[in-house]
PDB file of C-alpha atoms in Angstrom:
ATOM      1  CA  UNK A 102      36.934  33.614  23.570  1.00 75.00           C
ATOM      2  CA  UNK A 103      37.636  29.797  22.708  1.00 78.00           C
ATOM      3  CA  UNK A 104      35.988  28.681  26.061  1.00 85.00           C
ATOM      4  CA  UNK A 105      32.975  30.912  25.184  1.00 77.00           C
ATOM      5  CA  UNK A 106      32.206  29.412  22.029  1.00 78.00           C
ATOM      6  CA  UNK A 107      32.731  25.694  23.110  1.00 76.00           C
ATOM      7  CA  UNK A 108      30.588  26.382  26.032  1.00 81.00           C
ATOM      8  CA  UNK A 109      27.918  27.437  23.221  1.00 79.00           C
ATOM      9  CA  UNK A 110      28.425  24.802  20.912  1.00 73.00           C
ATOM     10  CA  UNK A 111      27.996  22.305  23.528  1.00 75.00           C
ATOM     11  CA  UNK A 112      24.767  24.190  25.381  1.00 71.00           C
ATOM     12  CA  UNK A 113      23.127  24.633  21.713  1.00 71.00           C
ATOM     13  CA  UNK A 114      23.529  20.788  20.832  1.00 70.00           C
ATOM     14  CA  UNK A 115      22.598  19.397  24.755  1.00 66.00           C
ATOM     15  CA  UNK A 116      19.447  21.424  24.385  1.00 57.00           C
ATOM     16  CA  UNK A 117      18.411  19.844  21.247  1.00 54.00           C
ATOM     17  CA  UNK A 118      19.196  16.439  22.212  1.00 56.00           C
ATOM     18  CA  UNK A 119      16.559  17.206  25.415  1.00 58.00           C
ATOM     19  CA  UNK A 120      14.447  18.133  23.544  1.00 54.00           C
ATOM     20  CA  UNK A 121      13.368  15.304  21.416  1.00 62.00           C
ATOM     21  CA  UNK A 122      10.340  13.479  22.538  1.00 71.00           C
ATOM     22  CA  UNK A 123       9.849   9.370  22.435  1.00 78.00           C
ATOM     23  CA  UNK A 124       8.288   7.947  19.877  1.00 81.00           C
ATOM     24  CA  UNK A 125       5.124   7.083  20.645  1.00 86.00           C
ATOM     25  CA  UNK A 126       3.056   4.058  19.091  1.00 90.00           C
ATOM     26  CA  UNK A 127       0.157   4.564  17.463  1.00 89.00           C
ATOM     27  CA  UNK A 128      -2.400   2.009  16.579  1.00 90.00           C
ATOM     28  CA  UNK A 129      -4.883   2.249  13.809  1.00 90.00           C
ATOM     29  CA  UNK A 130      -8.480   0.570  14.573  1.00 89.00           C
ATOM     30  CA  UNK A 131     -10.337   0.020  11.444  1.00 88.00           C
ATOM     31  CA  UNK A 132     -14.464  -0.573  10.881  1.00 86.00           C
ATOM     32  CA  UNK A 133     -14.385  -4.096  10.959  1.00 87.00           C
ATOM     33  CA  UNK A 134     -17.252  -4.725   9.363  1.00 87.00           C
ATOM     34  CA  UNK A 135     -19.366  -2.181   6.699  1.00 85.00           C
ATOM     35  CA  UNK A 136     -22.303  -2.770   4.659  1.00 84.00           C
ATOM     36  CA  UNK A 137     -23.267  -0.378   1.398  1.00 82.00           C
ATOM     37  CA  UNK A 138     -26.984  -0.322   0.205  1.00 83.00           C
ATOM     38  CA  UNK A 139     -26.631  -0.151  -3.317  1.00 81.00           C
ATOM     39  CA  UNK A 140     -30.025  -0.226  -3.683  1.00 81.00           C
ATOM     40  CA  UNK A 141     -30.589   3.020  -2.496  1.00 80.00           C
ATOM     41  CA  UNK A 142     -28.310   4.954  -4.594  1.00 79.00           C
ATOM     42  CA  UNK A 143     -29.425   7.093  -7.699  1.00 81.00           C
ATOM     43  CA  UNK A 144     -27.781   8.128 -10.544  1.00 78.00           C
ATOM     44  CA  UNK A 145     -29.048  10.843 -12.962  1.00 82.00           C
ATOM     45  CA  UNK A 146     -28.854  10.256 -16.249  1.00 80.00           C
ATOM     46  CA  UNK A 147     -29.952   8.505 -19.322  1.00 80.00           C
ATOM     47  CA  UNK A 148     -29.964   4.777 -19.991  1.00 74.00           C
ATOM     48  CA  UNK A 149     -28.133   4.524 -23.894  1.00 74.00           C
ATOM     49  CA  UNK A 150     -27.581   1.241 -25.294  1.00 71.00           C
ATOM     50  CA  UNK A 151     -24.604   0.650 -27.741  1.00 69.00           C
ATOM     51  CA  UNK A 152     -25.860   0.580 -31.106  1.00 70.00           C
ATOM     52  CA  UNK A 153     -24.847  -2.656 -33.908  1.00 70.00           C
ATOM     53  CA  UNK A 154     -21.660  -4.376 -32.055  1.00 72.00           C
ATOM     54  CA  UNK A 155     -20.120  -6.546 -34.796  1.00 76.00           C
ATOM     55  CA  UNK A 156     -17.099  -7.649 -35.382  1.00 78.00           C
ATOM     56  CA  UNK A 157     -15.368  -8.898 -39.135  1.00 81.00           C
ATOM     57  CA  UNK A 158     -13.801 -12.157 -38.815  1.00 84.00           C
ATOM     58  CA  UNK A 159      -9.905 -12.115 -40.541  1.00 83.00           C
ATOM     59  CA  UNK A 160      -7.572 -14.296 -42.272  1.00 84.00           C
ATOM     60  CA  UNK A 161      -4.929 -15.252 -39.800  1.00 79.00           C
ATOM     61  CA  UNK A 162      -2.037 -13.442 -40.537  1.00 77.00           C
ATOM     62  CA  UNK A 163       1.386 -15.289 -40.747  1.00 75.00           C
ATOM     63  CA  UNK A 164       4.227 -13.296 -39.237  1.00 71.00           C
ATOM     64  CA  UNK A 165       7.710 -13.604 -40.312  1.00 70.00           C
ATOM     65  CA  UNK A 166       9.775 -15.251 -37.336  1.00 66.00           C
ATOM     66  CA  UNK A 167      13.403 -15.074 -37.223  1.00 66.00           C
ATOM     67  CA  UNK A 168      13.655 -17.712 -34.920  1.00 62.00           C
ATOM     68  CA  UNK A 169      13.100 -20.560 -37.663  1.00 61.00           C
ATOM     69  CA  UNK A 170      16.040 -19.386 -39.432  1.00 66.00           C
ATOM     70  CA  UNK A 171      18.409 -20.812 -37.094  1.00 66.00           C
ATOM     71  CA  UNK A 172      19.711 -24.006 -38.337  1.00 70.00           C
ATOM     72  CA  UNK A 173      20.119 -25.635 -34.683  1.00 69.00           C
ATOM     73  CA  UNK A 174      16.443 -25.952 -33.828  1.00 65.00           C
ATOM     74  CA  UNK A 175      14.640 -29.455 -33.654  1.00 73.00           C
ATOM     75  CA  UNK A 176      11.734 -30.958 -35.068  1.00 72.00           C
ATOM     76  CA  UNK A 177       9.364 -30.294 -31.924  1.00 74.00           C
ATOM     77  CA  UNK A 178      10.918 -26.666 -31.406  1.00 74.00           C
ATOM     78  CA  UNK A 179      10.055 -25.580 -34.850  1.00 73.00           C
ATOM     79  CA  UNK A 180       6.564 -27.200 -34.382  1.00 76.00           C
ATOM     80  CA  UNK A 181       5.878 -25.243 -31.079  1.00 77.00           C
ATOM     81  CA  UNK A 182       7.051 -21.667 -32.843  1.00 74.00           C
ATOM     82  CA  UNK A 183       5.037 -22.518 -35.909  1.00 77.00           C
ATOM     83  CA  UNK A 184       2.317 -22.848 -33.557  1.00 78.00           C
ATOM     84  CA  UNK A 185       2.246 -19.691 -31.268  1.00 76.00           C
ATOM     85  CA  UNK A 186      -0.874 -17.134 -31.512  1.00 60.00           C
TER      86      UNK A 186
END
């Protein structure tokens, strides 16, 4: 009974290690070259132009930065932060 079902186990994974194929490459070829007539293309629909585009100028506002509370910053590294947009 033993030698049966080692002589199955061994026949069942033989077969599938026969069975695999080799890898095969394969190589891609791609247009080199293309060329798209935009001209030629139509859309349907209707032209609409954006009405009044304006925009309201602001005060700059002045945000409350942490960093300038530390007492071990320089002269020119205050300057920079005071600085930044």
């Amino acid at each position: 009974m033993k030698i049966l079902a080692v002589t199955t186990l061994s026949l069942l994974f033989s077969s599938g290690l026969m069975a695999q194929e080799e890898k095969k490459n394969v190589i891609y070829k791609y247009k080199e070259y293309e060329v798209i007539d935009l001209g030629s293309l139509e859309i349907k629909g209707q032209i609409m132009a954006p009405g009044d585009l304006t925009v309201n100028e602001r005060e700059r506002q002045s945000f409350k930065r942490s960093l300038l509370e530390k007492n071990n910053f320089d002269f020119e590294n205050r300057r920079e932060i005071e600085n930044l947009r």
